Coordinates of C-alpha atoms in Angstrom, one line a residue:
X1 CA 4.4 21.3 51.4
X2 CA 1.3 21.0 49.0
X3 CA 2.4 23.8 46.5
X4 CA 0.2 27.2 46.5
X5 CA -3.0 27.4 44.2
X6 CA -3.8 31.1 44.3
X7 CA -1.7 33.1 42.1
X8 CA 0.5 34.9 43.2
X9 CA -0.2 39.4 43.7
X10 CA 2.9 41.4 42.6
X11 CA 4.8 38.8 43.9
X12 CA 3.0 37.4 47.6
X13 CA 0.7 36.1 48.8
X14 CA -2.7 37.4 48.4
X15 CA -4.0 38.9 51.6
X16 CA -7.8 37.7 52.8
X17 CA -9.5 39.6 55.3
X18 CA -12.5 37.3 56.2
X19 CA -15.9 39.3 58.1
X20 CA -17.2 37.6 60.4
X21 CA -20.1 38.9 63.0
X22 CA -19.3 37.1 65.4
X23 CA -16.1 35.8 67.8
X24 CA -15.4 33.1 65.3
X25 CA -14.6 30.7 68.2
X26 CA -16.5 27.9 66.7
X27 CA -17.3 29.1 63.3
X28 CA -16.6 25.7 61.0
X29 CA -17.8 27.3 58.4
X30 CA -16.0 30.6 57.8
X31 CA -12.9 28.5 60.4
X32 CA -13.1 25.8 56.9
X33 CA -13.2 28.2 54.7
X34 CA -9.8 30.5 55.6
X35 CA -7.6 27.7 56.5
X36 CA -8.8 25.7 53.0
X37 CA -7.4 29.7 51.7
X38 CA -4.6 29.6 53.7
X39 CA -3.3 26.3 52.2
X40 CA -4.3 27.0 49.0
X41 CA -1.7 30.0 50.0
X42 CA -3.1 32.9 51.5
X43 CA -2.4 35.1 54.0
X44 CA -6.4 35.4 55.7
X45 CA -7.3 37.0 58.6
X46 CA -10.4 36.0 60.4
X47 CA -12.3 39.1 61.5
X48 CA -15.2 39.7 63.8
X49 CA -16.8 40.8 67.3
X50 CA -15.5 40.7 71.0
X51 CA -18.0 38.5 72.9
X52 CA -16.1 39.9 76.2
X53 CA -19.8 38.6 78.7
X54 CA -18.8 34.9 76.4
X55 CA -14.6 34.3 77.6
X56 CA -13.9 36.5 73.8
X57 CA -12.3 39.8 73.7
X58 CA -11.2 42.4 72.2
X59 CA -7.6 41.7 70.2
X60 CA -5.8 39.3 69.0
X61 CA -6.1 35.3 69.2
X62 CA -5.2 31.9 67.0
X63 CA -8.0 29.6 67.0
X64 CA -7.0 26.3 65.4
X65 CA -3.6 27.3 63.6
X66 CA -5.9 31.4 61.6
X67 CA -5.0 34.7 63.2
X68 CA -8.5 35.5 64.2
X69 CA -8.9 40.1 64.7
X70 CA -11.4 40.7 66.7
X71 CA -12.6 44.2 66.9
X72 CA -14.3 45.8 70.0
X73 CA -18.2 45.1 70.7
X74 CA -20.9 47.7 72.4
X75 CA -21.5 46.2 76.3
X76 CA -24.5 48.4 76.9
X77 CA -24.0 48.9 80.7
X78 CA -20.8 49.2 80.5
X79 CA -20.9 52.3 78.4
X80 CA -24.9 53.4 78.8
X81 CA -25.2 52.3 82.3
X82 CA -27.9 54.4 83.1
X83 CA -29.8 53.3 80.3
X84 CA -29.1 49.8 81.2
X85 CA -30.5 50.4 84.4
X86 CA -33.6 52.2 82.4
X87 CA -34.2 48.8 80.1
X88 CA -34.0 46.1 82.7
X89 CA -36.4 48.6 85.1
X90 CA -39.1 48.4 81.7
X91 CA -38.3 44.7 80.8
X92 CA -39.5 43.3 84.9
X93 CA -35.7 42.9 85.7
X94 CA -33.7 44.0 88.5
X95 CA -31.9 47.1 87.8
X96 CA -28.3 46.2 89.1
X97 CA -28.5 42.6 88.6
X98 CA -30.4 41.6 85.3
X99 CA -32.4 39.3 86.9
X100 CA -35.7 38.7 86.4
X101 CA -38.1 39.6 90.0
X102 CA -39.5 35.8 91.3
X103 CA -43.0 37.4 91.3
X104 CA -42.1 37.3 87.4
X105 CA -40.7 33.9 86.3
X106 CA -43.6 32.2 88.6
X107 CA -46.2 33.7 86.1
X108 CA -43.5 32.8 83.5
X109 CA -43.7 29.9 84.3
X110 CA -47.5 28.8 85.1
X111 CA -48.3 30.4 81.6
X112 CA -46.3 28.1 79.8
X113 CA -48.0 25.4 82.2
X114 CA -51.6 26.1 80.6
X115 CA -51.0 26.8 77.5
X116 CA -47.7 24.0 76.4
X117 CA -48.3 20.5 76.8
X118 CA -49.2 19.3 80.2
X119 CA -52.3 21.6 80.5
X120 CA -54.9 20.1 82.8
X121 CA -58.3 20.9 82.0
X122 CA -59.7 23.8 85.2
X123 CA -56.6 25.4 85.3
X124 CA -57.2 29.3 85.1
X125 CA -55.0 31.1 82.4
X126 CA -53.4 34.0 83.4
X127 CA -54.7 37.1 83.3
X128 CA -54.3 39.5 80.5
X129 CA -51.7 41.6 80.9
X130 CA -52.4 45.7 82.0
X131 CA -51.9 48.9 78.8
X132 CA -48.7 49.7 81.6
X133 CA -47.5 46.3 81.6
X134 CA -48.3 45.6 77.6
X135 CA -45.9 49.2 77.8
X136 CA -43.3 48.1 79.3
X137 CA -43.1 45.1 77.2
X138 CA -42.9 47.3 73.9
X139 CA -40.5 49.5 75.6
X140 CA -38.8 47.2 76.6
X141 CA -38.7 45.7 72.4
X142 CA -38.0 48.8 70.9
X143 CA -34.4 49.3 73.4
X144 CA -32.7 46.4 72.7
X145 CA -33.8 46.3 68.0
X146 CA -31.7 49.9 69.0
X147 CA -29.1 48.2 70.8
X148 CA -28.9 45.4 68.6
X149 CA -28.4 47.7 65.8
X150 CA -26.1 50.0 67.5
X151 CA -23.7 47.1 67.5
X152 CA -23.9 46.4 64.8
X153 CA -23.6 49.2 63.5
X154 CA -20.8 50.0 66.2
X155 CA -18.7 46.5 64.4
X156 CA -18.5 47.7 61.2
X157 CA -17.1 50.3 62.1
X158 CA -14.3 48.5 63.7
X159 CA -14.3 46.2 61.4
X160 CA -14.0 49.6 58.0
X161 CA -11.0 51.0 59.9
X162 CA -9.5 47.7 60.4
X163 CA -10.2 46.5 56.5
X164 CA -8.8 49.9 55.9
X165 CA -5.6 49.8 57.4
X166 CA -5.0 46.0 56.6
X167 CA -5.8 46.5 52.6
X168 CA -6.5 43.5 51.8
X169 CA -7.1 41.5 48.2
X170 CA -10.1 40.1 48.7
X171 CA -13.0 41.0 51.8
X172 CA -14.9 37.5 52.2
X173 CA -18.2 38.0 53.6
X174 CA -20.3 36.7 55.9
X175 CA -23.3 36.8 55.1
X176 CA -25.0 40.9 54.7
X177 CA -24.6 41.6 57.8
X178 CA -20.6 41.6 57.1
X179 CA -22.0 43.3 53.7
X180 CA -21.9 46.6 54.1
X181 CA -18.2 47.3 56.1
X182 CA -17.2 44.6 52.9
X183 CA -18.4 47.7 50.8
X184 CA -16.3 50.6 52.3
X185 CA -13.5 48.5 52.7
X186 CA -13.0 47.4 48.6
X187 CA -14.8 51.2 48.8
X188 CA -12.2 53.1 46.1
X189 CA -10.2 49.8 45.4
X190 CA -8.6 47.4 43.8
X191 CA -10.1 44.9 46.5
X192 CA -12.4 42.8 45.3
X193 CA -15.5 41.1 47.3
X194 CA -16.8 37.7 47.6
X195 CA -20.0 36.8 49.2
X196 CA -20.6 33.9 51.8
X197 CA -24.2 33.2 51.9
X198 CA -24.0 30.9 54.7
X199 CA -28.9 30.8 54.5
X200 CA -31.1 33.0 52.0
X201 CA -30.4 35.9 54.3
X202 CA -34.0 37.2 53.4
X203 CA -36.2 34.7 54.1
X204 CA -34.6 33.6 57.2
X205 CA -36.4 33.1 61.4
X206 CA -36.6 36.3 61.6
X207 CA -40.0 38.3 63.6
X208 CA -42.8 39.5 60.8
X209 CA -43.6 42.3 61.7
X210 CA -40.6 44.2 61.3
X211 CA -40.6 46.3 57.8
X212 CA -38.0 48.9 57.8
X213 CA -34.9 45.9 58.5
X214 CA -35.4 43.4 56.0
X215 CA -36.2 46.7 53.1
X216 CA -32.6 48.2 53.9
X217 CA -31.2 44.6 54.2
X218 CA -33.2 43.6 50.5
X219 CA -31.1 46.7 49.5
X220 CA -28.0 45.8 51.2
X221 CA -27.2 42.6 49.4
X222 CA -28.9 43.5 46.3
X223 CA -25.9 46.1 46.1
X224 CA -23.4 43.8 47.5
X225 CA -24.3 41.2 45.5
X226 CA -23.3 43.0 42.4
X227 CA -20.9 44.6 43.7
X228 CA -18.9 40.5 44.6
X229 CA -16.7 39.5 42.3
X230 CA -17.9 35.7 43.5
X231 CA -20.7 34.0 44.7
X232 CA -21.1 31.4 46.8
X233 CA -23.6 30.1 49.9
X234 CA -24.6 26.5 51.0
X235 CA -27.3 24.7 49.1
X236 CA -28.4 24.1 45.4
X237 CA -31.9 26.0 46.3
X238 CA -30.2 29.0 47.7
X239 CA -27.8 29.6 45.0
X240 CA -31.0 29.1 42.3
X241 CA -33.5 31.7 45.0
X242 CA -29.6 34.3 44.5
X243 CA -29.7 33.7 40.4
X244 CA -33.6 34.5 39.3
X245 CA -33.9 37.3 42.6
X246 CA -30.7 38.9 41.4
X247 CA -31.2 38.0 37.9
X248 CA -27.6 36.9 38.4
X249 CA -25.9 35.9 35.0
X250 CA -23.7 32.9 36.8
X251 CA -25.3 31.7 39.3
X252 CA -23.6 31.3 43.3
X253 CA -21.2 28.4 43.8
X254 CA -22.7 25.9 45.4
X255 CA -19.8 25.1 49.2
X256 CA -21.7 23.0 51.3
X257 CA -20.9 23.3 54.5
X258 CA -19.6 19.4 55.2
X259 CA -17.4 18.4 57.5
X260 CA -12.9 17.2 56.5
X261 CA -13.1 13.6 55.4
X262 CA -11.9 11.5 58.0
X263 CA -11.9 7.3 58.1
X264 CA -16.2 6.7 59.9
X265 CA -15.5 6.3 63.4
X266 CA -16.3 2.9 64.6
X267 CA -19.6 3.1 66.6
X268 CA -17.8 0.9 69.6
X269 CA -16.4 3.7 70.4
X270 CA -19.4 6.3 70.4
X271 CA -19.4 8.7 73.2
X272 CA -23.6 9.4 74.0
X273 CA -24.0 6.3 75.6
X274 CA -20.6 7.6 78.2
X275 CA -22.8 10.9 78.4
X276 CA -26.3 10.0 79.4
X277 CA -25.8 7.0 81.2
X278 CA -27.7 4.4 78.5
X279 CA -27.6 0.9 78.3
X280 CA -25.4 -1.0 75.7
X281 CA -29.0 -2.3 74.1
X282 CA -31.2 0.9 75.0
X283 CA -31.5 2.4 71.0
X284 CA -30.4 5.7 70.3
X285 CA -32.7 8.4 67.9
X286 CA -29.0 11.3 67.7
X287 CA -30.2 14.6 67.4
X288 CA -26.9 17.4 66.7
X289 CA -27.5 21.0 67.2
X290 CA -28.9 23.7 68.9
X291 CA -31.6 23.1 70.9
X292 CA -33.6 25.8 70.2
X293 CA -37.2 25.9 68.3
X294 CA -38.0 25.5 64.8
X295 CA -35.4 21.6 64.9
X296 CA -38.8 20.0 65.0
X297 CA -37.8 18.5 68.9
X298 CA -41.3 19.2 69.6
X299 CA -42.6 16.2 66.9
X300 CA -39.5 14.5 67.6
X301 CA -40.2 13.3 71.7
X302 CA -44.1 12.7 70.7
X303 CA -42.4 9.9 68.1
X304 CA -40.8 8.7 70.7
X305 CA -44.0 8.4 73.1
X306 CA -44.7 6.1 70.3
X307 CA -41.9 4.0 69.9
X308 CA -40.9 0.7 72.5
X309 CA -39.6 1.8 75.7
X310 CA -35.8 1.3 75.3
X311 CA -36.0 4.1 72.4
X312 CA -34.4 7.0 73.3
X313 CA -34.1 10.8 71.7
X314 CA -30.5 12.7 73.0
X315 CA -29.2 15.9 72.1
X316 CA -26.6 17.4 71.9
X317 CA -26.2 20.3 70.8
X318 CA -25.8 23.9 73.3
X319 CA -29.5 24.4 74.5
X320 CA -31.4 28.2 75.9
X321 CA -32.9 27.3 78.9
X322 CA -35.6 29.4 79.2
X323 CA -36.7 26.2 75.8
X324 CA -35.4 23.5 76.8
X325 CA -37.2 23.5 80.1
X326 CA -40.0 24.3 77.9
X327 CA -39.3 20.8 75.7
X328 CA -38.3 18.9 79.2
X329 CA -42.3 19.7 80.4
X330 CA -43.4 17.8 77.1
X331 CA -41.9 15.2 77.4
X332 CA -42.5 14.6 81.1
X333 CA -46.4 15.1 79.8
X334 CA -46.0 12.7 77.2
X335 CA -44.2 10.7 79.6
X336 CA -40.9 9.7 78.0
X337 CA -39.0 12.2 81.0
X338 CA -36.4 9.5 81.0
X339 CA -35.9 8.4 77.8
X340 CA -34.9 12.7 76.9
X341 CA -31.4 13.9 77.5
X342 CA -29.7 16.3 77.0
X343 CA -25.9 15.3 76.7
X344 CA -24.3 18.7 76.6
X345 CA -21.7 19.9 73.7
X346 CA -18.3 18.5 72.1
X347 CA -16.7 20.2 69.8
X348 CA -17.2 20.4 66.5
X349 CA -14.7 18.2 64.9
X350 CA -15.4 15.4 67.0
X351 CA -18.8 15.5 67.3
X352 CA -18.8 12.5 64.5
X353 CA -17.3 10.8 66.6
X354 CA -19.3 11.0 70.0
X355 CA -22.5 11.0 67.5
X356 CA -21.6 7.7 66.3
X357 CA -23.6 4.9 68.9
X358 CA -26.4 6.3 68.1
X359 CA -29.4 4.0 66.0
X360 CA -30.4 7.0 63.8
X361 CA -30.5 10.9 63.5
X362 CA -33.1 12.9 63.4
X363 CA -32.6 15.6 60.7
X364 CA -35.2 17.8 61.1
X365 CA -35.6 21.8 60.4
X366 CA -39.1 22.2 59.9
X367 CA -40.1 24.3 57.3
X368 CA -41.1 27.9 58.6
X369 CA -39.4 29.5 56.9
X370 CA -37.6 30.0 53.6
X371 CA -34.4 30.0 54.2
X372 CA -35.1 26.4 56.6
X373 CA -37.5 24.4 53.1
X374 CA -34.1 25.4 51.3
X375 CA -31.7 25.0 54.0
X376 CA -28.8 21.9 53.9
X377 CA -28.2 21.2 58.1
X378 CA -24.9 20.2 59.1
X379 CA -26.4 18.2 61.4
X380 CA -27.1 16.3 58.5
X381 CA -23.1 15.7 57.4
X382 CA -21.8 15.5 60.6
X383 CA -23.7 12.7 61.2
X384 CA -23.6 11.0 57.7
X385 CA -19.4 12.2 59.5
X386 CA -20.6 9.8 61.9
X387 CA -21.9 6.2 59.7
X388 CA -25.7 6.9 61.0
X389 CA -28.9 6.0 59.1
X390 CA -30.7 9.6 58.8
X391 CA -34.3 10.1 59.5
X392 CA -34.6 13.9 57.7
X393 CA -38.1 15.8 56.8
X394 CA -38.5 16.2 53.3
X395 CA -37.4 19.1 52.4
X396 CA -36.1 19.6 49.0
X397 CA -32.5 20.0 49.1
X398 CA -32.7 17.3 52.3
X399 CA -34.6 15.0 50.9
X400 CA -31.6 14.8 47.0
X401 CA -29.0 13.7 49.6
X402 CA -31.2 11.3 52.0
X403 CA -32.7 9.7 48.0
X404 CA -29.1 9.6 45.6
X405 CA -27.3 8.5 48.2
X406 CA -29.8 5.9 50.1
X407 CA -28.9 6.2 53.4
X408 CA -31.9 6.4 55.4
X409 CA -36.4 7.5 55.4
X410 CA -38.0 11.3 54.1
X411 CA -40.6 11.5 56.1
X412 CA -43.2 14.8 55.6
X413 CA -42.3 17.7 58.2
X414 CA -46.4 17.9 58.9
X415 CA -46.2 14.2 59.6
X416 CA -44.8 12.7 63.1
X417 CA -46.9 9.8 62.8
X418 CA -44.7 8.9 60.0
X419 CA -40.8 9.9 61.8
X420 CA -42.5 7.0 64.7
X421 CA -42.4 5.0 61.1
X422 CA -39.3 6.4 59.6
X423 CA -37.5 5.6 63.3
X424 CA -39.5 2.3 63.9
X425 CA -38.4 1.0 59.6
X426 CA -34.8 1.4 60.6
X427 CA -34.6 0.6 63.9
X428 CA -35.7 -2.7 62.0
X429 CA -33.4 -2.7 59.9
X430 CA -30.6 -0.3 60.1
X431 CA -27.2 -2.5 58.6
X432 CA -27.7 -1.5 54.8
X433 CA -28.6 2.6 56.1
X434 CA -25.4 2.7 58.3
X435 CA -22.8 0.4 55.0
X436 CA -24.7 3.3 52.6
X437 CA -24.1 6.1 55.0
X438 CA -20.5 5.4 54.9
X439 CA -20.3 4.7 51.7
X440 CA -21.3 8.2 51.4
X441 CA -19.2 9.9 53.5
X442 CA -16.1 9.3 52.0
X443 CA -17.3 11.3 48.7
X444 CA -19.5 14.3 50.5
X445 CA -16.3 15.8 52.3
X446 CA -15.6 19.2 53.2
X447 CA -12.2 18.6 51.2
X448 CA -14.2 18.7 47.9
X449 CA -16.0 21.1 48.4
X450 CA -12.6 23.6 49.3
X451 CA -11.8 22.7 45.3
X452 CA -14.9 24.2 44.3
X453 CA -14.2 27.7 46.1
X454 CA -10.0 28.2 45.9
X455 CA -11.7 28.0 41.7
X456 CA -13.7 30.9 42.8
X457 CA -10.8 32.4 43.9
X458 CA -8.4 31.9 41.6
X459 CA -10.6 33.4 39.1
X460 CA -11.8 36.6 41.2
X461 CA -7.5 37.1 41.9
X462 CA -6.6 36.7 38.4
X463 CA -8.4 40.2 37.6
X464 CA -5.7 42.3 40.2
X465 CA -1.8 40.1 38.7

């Protein structure tokens, strides 16, 4: 049994409460952090939010050997049925089922076909929305913003009640939306706060027409980060930004979201061909992660059109139906609809194994916000642990990893032609990159990152002894 690395508090194991505003069932960083602290001798409980409609109700469950308590979620259709029916009417949906009317769907689809890829010259554009339609959209948007705000506040209230009862020694706030309950749980007590910034919260990909929420978030993060006994984050650039913006005397600790150490899988045991029905002789460009906006998937589809017919793009990860339909339409319009494949979802620990039979991985986060520019995507490290060559957008932290370890090629994110050229270069000489990726996987492990995490906790807890 591993000797505890964290100091005991008045003769007992330190109590750590990890706050996260999701159901915690698939949040790899939250689960790995909690497991590492537990292995280091802490008593850890994750406090998340129920997601009843996704099959994660309120209550206590075990997730990968960790105790997770989910506080109730604010489900408006159950709590405020009349308001829900009103909002659905304003949004043009059936007030009972919440389904959009068929006529609306047709209009939406028509608008996408005209303005999206493959639109034909001479097609009639949809008519501009009427004043009544615009008013409905505004009302529905205002209602949704109010609902999401109330929903977050409802979780704050439940988290504070549970947290105060549990009397933790450390509250681990996962992202800035967990800082308010962390501050209230710690108020008037010796409880320490550790702030874990999973992304550059104030510069993340959100709507730019809002001002009140960003202003409130700036105040909350400033107060929380100054109250925290320790700050950790996921990339060097975000650490620099936090230190400069908040004038921190100590740079936040770098704890990257890297998979745990494993043997790099044999390519012959990869699953992408099995999941998509592709042949052994086909070449596979792999993408892993959410199939959604801001991930450079449009440019990647365009690049496939410039590659030989035996080169296919396989997308491994959860999909958004509306976005995916548009992406596949773009592929059809480019003549590569039969070469873009959805492989579905596999459990997080199995991602490197599933990717292993790909020929190259694309890591492309479009720099549409500073948080994306400064990101170190999970997919980068998952692809390294799969032993794959990497083609990555030239963003500071991502490019630094690719170049330092010699695991692939970097392209300018605004140049899809460079993306196609980089893929071609790797496909004609990938073995050297594969070897470099396997060497990098041995060094880039969660166990190394966890050492930094435990050291920070050791310093924070020493003050309580």
